[in-house]
Short mmCIF file of C-alpha atoms and ligand atoms in Angstrom, two decimals:
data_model
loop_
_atom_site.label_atom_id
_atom_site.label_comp_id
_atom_site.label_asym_id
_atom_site.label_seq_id
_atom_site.Cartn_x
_atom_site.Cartn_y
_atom_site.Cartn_z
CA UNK A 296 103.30 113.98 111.28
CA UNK A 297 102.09 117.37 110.76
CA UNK A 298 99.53 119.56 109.08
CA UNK A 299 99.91 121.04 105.74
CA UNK A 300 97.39 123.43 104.09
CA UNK A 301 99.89 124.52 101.06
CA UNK A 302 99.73 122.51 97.91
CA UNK A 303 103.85 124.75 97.29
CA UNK A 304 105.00 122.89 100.80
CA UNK A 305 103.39 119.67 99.58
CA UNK A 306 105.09 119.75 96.19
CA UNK A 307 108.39 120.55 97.71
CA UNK A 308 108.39 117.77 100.22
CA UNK A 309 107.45 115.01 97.15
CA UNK A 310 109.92 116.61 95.03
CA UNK A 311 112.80 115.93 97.41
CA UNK A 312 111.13 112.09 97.46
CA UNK A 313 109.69 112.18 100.58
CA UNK A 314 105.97 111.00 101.24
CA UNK A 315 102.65 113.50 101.86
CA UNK A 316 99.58 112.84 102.31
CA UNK A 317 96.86 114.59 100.07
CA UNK A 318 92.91 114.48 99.69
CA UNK A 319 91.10 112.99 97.05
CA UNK A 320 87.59 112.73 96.27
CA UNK A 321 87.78 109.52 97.25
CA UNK A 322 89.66 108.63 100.22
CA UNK A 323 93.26 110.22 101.34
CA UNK A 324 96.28 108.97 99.38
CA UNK A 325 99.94 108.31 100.82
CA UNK A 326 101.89 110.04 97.69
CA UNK A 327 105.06 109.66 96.59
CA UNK A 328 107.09 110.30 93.41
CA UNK A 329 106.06 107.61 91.10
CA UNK A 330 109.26 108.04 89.13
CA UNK A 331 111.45 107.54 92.19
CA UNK A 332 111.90 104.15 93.12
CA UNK A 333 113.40 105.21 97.06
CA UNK A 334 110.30 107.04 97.03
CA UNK A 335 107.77 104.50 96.40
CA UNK A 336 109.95 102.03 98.85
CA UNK A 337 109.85 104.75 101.51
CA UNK A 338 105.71 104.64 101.00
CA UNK A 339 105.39 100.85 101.19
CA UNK A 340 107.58 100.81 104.17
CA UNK A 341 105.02 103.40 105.91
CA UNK A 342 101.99 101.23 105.15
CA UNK A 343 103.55 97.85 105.44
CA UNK A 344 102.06 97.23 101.98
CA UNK A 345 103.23 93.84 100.26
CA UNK A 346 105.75 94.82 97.43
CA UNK A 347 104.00 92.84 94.99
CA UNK A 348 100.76 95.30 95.06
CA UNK A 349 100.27 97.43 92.34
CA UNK A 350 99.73 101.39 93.53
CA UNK A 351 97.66 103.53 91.51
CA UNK A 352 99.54 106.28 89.48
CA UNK A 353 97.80 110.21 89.81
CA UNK A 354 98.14 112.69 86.99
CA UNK A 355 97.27 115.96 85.88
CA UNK A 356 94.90 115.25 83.10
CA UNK A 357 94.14 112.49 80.50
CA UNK A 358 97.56 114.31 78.56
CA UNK A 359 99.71 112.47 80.65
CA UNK A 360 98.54 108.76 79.70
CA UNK A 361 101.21 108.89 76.64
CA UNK A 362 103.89 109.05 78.67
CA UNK A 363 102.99 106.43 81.43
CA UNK A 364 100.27 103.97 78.57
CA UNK A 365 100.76 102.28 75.28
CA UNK A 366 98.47 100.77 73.31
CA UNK A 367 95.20 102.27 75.11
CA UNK A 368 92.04 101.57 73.81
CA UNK A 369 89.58 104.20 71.96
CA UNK A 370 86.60 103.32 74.44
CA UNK A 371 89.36 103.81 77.38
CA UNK A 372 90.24 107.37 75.71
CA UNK A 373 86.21 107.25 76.15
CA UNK A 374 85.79 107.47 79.74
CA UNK A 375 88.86 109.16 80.54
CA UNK A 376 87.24 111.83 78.78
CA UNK A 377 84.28 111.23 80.31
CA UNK A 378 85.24 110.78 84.23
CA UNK A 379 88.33 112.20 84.89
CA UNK A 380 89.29 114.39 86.87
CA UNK A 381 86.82 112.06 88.68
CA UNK A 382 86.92 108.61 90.91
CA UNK A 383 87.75 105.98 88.31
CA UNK A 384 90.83 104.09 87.88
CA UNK A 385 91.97 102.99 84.25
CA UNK A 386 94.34 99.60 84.42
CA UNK A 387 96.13 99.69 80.80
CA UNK A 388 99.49 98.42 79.16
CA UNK A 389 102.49 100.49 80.90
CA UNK A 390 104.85 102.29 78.84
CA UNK A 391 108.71 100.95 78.31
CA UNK A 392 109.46 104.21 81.25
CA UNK A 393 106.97 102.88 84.57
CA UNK A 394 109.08 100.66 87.00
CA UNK A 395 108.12 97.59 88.70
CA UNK A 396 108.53 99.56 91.52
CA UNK A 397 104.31 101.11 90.74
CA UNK A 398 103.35 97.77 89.03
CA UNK A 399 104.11 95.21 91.51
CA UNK A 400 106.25 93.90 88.26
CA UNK A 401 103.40 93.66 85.78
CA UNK A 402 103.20 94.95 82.51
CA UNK A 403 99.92 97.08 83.50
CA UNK A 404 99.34 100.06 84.93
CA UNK A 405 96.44 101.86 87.15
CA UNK A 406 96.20 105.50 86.39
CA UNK A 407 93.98 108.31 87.86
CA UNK A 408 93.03 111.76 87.57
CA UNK A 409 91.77 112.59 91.11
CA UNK A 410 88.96 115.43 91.14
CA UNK A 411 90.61 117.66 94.41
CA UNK A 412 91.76 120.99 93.73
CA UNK A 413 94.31 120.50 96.54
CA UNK A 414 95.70 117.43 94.59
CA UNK A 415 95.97 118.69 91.10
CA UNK A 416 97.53 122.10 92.46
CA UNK A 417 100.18 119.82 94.48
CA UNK A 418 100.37 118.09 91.07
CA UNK A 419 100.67 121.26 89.28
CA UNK A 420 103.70 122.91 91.67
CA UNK A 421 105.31 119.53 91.32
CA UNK A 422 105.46 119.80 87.74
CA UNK A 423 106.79 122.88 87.33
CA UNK A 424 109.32 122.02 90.10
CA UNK A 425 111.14 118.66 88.55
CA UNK A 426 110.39 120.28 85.29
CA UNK A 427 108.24 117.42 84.51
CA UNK A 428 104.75 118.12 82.69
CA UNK A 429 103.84 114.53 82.97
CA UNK A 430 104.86 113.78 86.56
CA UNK A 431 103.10 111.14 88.32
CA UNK A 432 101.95 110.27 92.11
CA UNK A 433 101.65 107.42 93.44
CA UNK A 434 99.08 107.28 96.17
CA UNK A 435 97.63 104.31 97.53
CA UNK A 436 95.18 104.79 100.62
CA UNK A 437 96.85 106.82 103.74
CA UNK A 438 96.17 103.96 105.68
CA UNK A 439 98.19 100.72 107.05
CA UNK A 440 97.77 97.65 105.33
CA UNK A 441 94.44 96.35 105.43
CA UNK A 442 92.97 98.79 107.63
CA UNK A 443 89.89 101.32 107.27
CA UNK A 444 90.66 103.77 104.36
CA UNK A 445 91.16 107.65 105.89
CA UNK A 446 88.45 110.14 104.86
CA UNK A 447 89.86 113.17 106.70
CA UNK A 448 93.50 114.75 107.76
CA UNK A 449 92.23 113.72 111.02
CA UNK A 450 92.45 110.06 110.21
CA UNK A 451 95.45 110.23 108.28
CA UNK A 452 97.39 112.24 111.78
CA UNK A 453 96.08 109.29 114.03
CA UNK A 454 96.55 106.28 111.73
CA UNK A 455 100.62 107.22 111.22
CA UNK A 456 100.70 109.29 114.34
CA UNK A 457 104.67 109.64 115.21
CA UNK A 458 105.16 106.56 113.91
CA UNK A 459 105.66 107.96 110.15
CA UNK A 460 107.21 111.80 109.66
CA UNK A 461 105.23 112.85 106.71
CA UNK A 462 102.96 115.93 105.94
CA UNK A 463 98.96 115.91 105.88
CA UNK A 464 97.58 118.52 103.45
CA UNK A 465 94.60 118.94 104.84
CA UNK A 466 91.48 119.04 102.57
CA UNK A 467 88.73 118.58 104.92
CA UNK A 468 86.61 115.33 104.85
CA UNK A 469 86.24 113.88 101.18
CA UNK A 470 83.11 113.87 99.30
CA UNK A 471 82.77 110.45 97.74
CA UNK A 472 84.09 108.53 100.46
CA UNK A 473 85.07 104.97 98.81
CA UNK A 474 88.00 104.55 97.23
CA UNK A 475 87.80 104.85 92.84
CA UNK A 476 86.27 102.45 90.25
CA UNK A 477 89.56 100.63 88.94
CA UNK A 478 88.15 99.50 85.02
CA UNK A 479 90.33 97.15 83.55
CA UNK A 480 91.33 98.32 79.98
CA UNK A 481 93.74 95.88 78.35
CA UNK A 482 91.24 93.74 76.81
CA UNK A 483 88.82 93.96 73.74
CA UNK A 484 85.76 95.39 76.33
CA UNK A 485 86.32 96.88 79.70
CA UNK A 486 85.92 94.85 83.23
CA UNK A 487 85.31 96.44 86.60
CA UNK A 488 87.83 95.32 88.91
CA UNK A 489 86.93 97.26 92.30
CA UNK A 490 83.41 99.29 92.52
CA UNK A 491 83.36 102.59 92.75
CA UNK A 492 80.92 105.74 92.47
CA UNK A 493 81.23 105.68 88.53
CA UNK A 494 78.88 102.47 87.79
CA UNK A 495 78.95 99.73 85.27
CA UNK A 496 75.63 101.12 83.79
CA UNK A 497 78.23 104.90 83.37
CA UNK A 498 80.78 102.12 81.72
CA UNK A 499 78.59 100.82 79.22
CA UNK A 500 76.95 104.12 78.57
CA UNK A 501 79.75 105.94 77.64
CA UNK A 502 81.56 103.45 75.51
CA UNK A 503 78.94 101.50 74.01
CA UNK A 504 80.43 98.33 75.37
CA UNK A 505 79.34 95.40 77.23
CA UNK A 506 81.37 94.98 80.45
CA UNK A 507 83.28 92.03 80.35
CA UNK A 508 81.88 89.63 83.47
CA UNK A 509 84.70 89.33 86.06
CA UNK A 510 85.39 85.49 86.87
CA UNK A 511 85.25 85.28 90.60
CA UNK A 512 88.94 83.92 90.31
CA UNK A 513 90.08 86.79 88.55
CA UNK A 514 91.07 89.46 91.46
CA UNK A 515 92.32 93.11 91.44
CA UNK A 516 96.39 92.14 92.39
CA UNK A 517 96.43 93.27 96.06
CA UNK A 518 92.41 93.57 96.34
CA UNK A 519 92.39 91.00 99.50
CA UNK A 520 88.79 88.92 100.88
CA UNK A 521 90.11 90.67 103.95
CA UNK A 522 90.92 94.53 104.06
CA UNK A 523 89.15 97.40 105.21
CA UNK A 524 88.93 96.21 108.71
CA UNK A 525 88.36 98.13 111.93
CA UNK A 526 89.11 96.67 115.15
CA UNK A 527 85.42 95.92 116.11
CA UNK A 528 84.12 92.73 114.19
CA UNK A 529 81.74 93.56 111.43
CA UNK A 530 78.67 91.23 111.08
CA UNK A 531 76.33 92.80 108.02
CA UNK A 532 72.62 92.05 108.48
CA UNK A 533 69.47 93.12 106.01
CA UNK A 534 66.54 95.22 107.42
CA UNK A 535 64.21 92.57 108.50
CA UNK A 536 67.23 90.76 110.17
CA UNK A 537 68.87 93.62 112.02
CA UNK A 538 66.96 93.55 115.67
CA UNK A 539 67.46 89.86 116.07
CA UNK A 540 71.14 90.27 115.28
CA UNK A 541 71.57 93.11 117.23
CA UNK A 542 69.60 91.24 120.36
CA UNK A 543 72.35 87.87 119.65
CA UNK A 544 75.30 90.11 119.90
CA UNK A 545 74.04 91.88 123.01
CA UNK A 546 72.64 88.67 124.59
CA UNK A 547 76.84 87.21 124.54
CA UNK A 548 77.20 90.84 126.65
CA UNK A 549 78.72 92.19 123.76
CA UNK A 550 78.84 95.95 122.66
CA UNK A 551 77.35 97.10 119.47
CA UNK A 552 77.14 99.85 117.31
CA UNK A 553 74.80 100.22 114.09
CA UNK A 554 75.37 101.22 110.81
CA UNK A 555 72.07 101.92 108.85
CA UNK A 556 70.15 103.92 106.86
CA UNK A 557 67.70 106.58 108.72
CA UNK A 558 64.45 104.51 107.93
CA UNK A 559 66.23 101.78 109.86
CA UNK A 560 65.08 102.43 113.54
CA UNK A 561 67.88 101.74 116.32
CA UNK A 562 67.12 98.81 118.84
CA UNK A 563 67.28 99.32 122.05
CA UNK A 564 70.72 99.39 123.95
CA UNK A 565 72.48 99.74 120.15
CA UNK A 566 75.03 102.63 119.77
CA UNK A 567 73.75 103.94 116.44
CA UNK A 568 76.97 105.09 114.62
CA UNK A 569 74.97 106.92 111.67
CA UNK A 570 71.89 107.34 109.67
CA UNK A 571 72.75 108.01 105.84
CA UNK A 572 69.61 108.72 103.80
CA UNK A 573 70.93 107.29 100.89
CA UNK A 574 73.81 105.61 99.29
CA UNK A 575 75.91 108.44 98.51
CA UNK A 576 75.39 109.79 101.79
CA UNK A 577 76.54 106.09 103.10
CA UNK A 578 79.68 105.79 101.44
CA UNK A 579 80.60 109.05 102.66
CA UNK A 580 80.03 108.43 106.18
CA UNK A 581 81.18 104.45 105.95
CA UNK A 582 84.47 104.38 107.07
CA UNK A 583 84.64 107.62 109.69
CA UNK A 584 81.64 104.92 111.05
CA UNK A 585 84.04 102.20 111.35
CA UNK A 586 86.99 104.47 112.97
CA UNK A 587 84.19 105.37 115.15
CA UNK A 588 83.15 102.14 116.39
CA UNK A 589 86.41 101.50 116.88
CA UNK A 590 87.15 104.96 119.03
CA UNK A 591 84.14 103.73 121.09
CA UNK A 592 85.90 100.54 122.04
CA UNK A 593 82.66 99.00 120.33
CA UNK A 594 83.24 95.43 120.06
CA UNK A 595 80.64 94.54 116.95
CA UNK A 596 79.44 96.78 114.20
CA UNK A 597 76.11 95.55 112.67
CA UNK A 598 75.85 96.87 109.18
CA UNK A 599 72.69 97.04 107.02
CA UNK A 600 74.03 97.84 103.06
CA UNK A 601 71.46 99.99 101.40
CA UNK A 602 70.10 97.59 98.65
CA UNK A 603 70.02 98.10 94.61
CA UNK A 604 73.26 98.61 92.32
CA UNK A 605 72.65 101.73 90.31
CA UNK A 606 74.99 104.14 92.08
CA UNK A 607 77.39 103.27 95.43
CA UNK A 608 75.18 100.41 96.11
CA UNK A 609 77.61 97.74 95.32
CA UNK A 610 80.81 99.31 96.22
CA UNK A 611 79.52 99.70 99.65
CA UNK A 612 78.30 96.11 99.38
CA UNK A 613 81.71 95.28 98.73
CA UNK A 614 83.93 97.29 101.04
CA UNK A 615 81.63 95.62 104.04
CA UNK A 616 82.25 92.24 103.00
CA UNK A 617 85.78 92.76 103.12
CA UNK A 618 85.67 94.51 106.04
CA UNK A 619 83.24 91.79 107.67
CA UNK A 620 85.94 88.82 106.74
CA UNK A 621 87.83 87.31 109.30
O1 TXA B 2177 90.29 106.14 95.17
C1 TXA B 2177 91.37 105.55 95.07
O2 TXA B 2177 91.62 104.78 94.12
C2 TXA B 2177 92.40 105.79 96.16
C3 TXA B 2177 92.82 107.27 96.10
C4 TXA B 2177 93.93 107.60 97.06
O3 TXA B 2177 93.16 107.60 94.79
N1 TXA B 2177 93.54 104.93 96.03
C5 TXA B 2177 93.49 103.61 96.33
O4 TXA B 2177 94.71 102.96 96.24
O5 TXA B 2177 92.48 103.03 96.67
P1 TXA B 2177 95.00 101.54 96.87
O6 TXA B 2177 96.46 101.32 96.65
O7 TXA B 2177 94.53 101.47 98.26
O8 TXA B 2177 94.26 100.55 95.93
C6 TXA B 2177 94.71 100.47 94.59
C7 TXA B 2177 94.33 99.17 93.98
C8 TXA B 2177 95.30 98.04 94.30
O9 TXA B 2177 94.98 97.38 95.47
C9 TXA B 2177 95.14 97.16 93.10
O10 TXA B 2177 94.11 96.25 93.35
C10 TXA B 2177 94.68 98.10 92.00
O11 TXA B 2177 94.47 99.32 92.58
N2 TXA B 2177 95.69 98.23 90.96
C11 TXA B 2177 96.64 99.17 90.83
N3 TXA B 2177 97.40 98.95 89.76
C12 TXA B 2177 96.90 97.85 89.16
C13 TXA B 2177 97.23 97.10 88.00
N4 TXA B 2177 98.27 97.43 87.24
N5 TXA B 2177 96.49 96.01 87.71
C14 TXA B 2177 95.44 95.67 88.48
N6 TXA B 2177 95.08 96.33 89.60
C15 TXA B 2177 95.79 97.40 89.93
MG1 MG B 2178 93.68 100.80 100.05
#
């Protein structure tokens, strides 16, 4: 694997339909051309993703929804307007041109405009090199299957290693940290799908529409109990509960690391892995916390998730409860 830092060297690399991967705000994405089905085969076979997983398709701008949607919504025109370039992930009704190869074989679609000037000028220099205006990526996490999401080149270079000869363009750490909101837009009201850093309260505010409830039996395809997971077991613990738990785990001479907010003091003998002030500052620092527990040869993570669900609250709820499931 090596380093990239030109978005030209990136574009020429996915234009010949070979695999780089590029920064989000997000997390780092595995691209490939979403148009090319040896492409996207070449980028499942790097991540030993199931075939029948969707992948997220990146564009340019909201422009490019005619020629990969039908039949999209007004209020989904709405926040597309509203969040993109941004973290949120719009699930609508594909167009007669996207293969099963991006949709796992279903008739919907996940599109995204990511918000990283390193992506959108790769997605630029692509364009004007296939001579395609509407050209698409498709870039799930740079990770392997069910592992910890990468947040830096860094991650990216030691999670494929030599194993995998693509390019990293490297974009420095990303900003949000989670992976997007993916809002599903094929029915009369939006539903949330997978949390993200734009919130349901964003949702209903910007398209005057009640969020449809999602049934706890309807699931993202590919959005697994288990997924996210470091090598260290993750037990999550509240604020009150966090020095007996940590005491247990040391007690079975077991080594653990903590995950917390800074007003949450570090017991004694506890490797404290960080100390976000807030939720924004959590999700950024959430999964370089997990590779680090991991580099540490810790062999438990105790995780306090900051409480409320008005901004990253529940998305960082979420990613910890999959990461925390056996
Ligand atoms: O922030 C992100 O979304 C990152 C960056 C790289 O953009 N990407 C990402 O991709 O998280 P990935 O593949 O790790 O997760 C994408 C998820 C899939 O697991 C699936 O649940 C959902 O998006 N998805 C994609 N297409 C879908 C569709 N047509 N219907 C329902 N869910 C879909
Ligand atoms: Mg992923």
């Amino acid at each position: 694997m090596q380093r990239l830092t030109d978005p030209h060297e990136a574009a020429k690399i996915l234009a010949r339909g070979e695999l780089v991967a590029l920064p989000t705000e997000t997390v780092y994405g595995l691209a490939a051309r979403a148009d090319q089905p040896s492409a996207v085969a070449r980028m499942y076979a790097a991540k030993g993703r199931p075939a029948d997983h969707p992948v997220i398709v990146h564009v340019a701008s909201a422009a490019a929804l005619s020629a990969w949607a039908r039949d999209v919504p007004e209020y989904a025109l709405a926040l597309a307007d509203a969040f993109w370039p941004g973290p949120m992930t719009l699930v609508v009704h594909r167009s007669e041109t996207v293969g099963d190869w991006v949709t796992g074989g279903q008739d919907t679609v996940g599109i995204r405009v990511p918000n990283h000037p390193l992506f959108l000028a790769t997605l630029a220099e692509l364009a004007e090199l296939v001579n395609v205006p509407e050209v698409g990526l498709a870039a799930p996490s740079a990770n392997r299957f069910g592992r910890v999401s990468p947040t830096s080149a860094d991650h990216v270079l030691r999670e494929f290693n030599e194993a995998v000869n693509v390019g990293v363009l490297d974009g420095g750490s990303t900003t949000v940290g989670v992976e997007s909101t993916i809002v599903d837009c094929t029915g009369a009201a939006p539903m949330i799908l997978r949390n993200g850093a734009v919130t349901a309260a964003d949702i209903e505010r910007v398209t005057g529409i009640a969020l449809i409830e999602r049934a706890t039996s309807t699931r993202a395809p590919g959005t697994l109990a288990s997924h996210y997971a470091p090598n260290a077991r993750v037990v999550l613990a509240t604020e009150t509960g966090v020095a007996v738990a940590c005491q247990d785990i040391l007690d079975a001479h077991r080594s653990v690391g903590l995950l917390a907010q800074s007003h949450v003091p570090t017991p004694a003998n506890v490797v404290r892995l960080s100390e976000p002030m807030n939720a924004e500052q959590y999700a950024a620092v959430l999964y370089a916390s997990l590779r680090e527990a991991d580099a540490l040869e810790l062999e438990v993570i105790v995780a306090v998730p900051p409480l409320g669900n008005t901004g990253l609250e529940p998305a960082i709820l979420d990613r910890l409860t999959r990461a925390a499931h056996q």
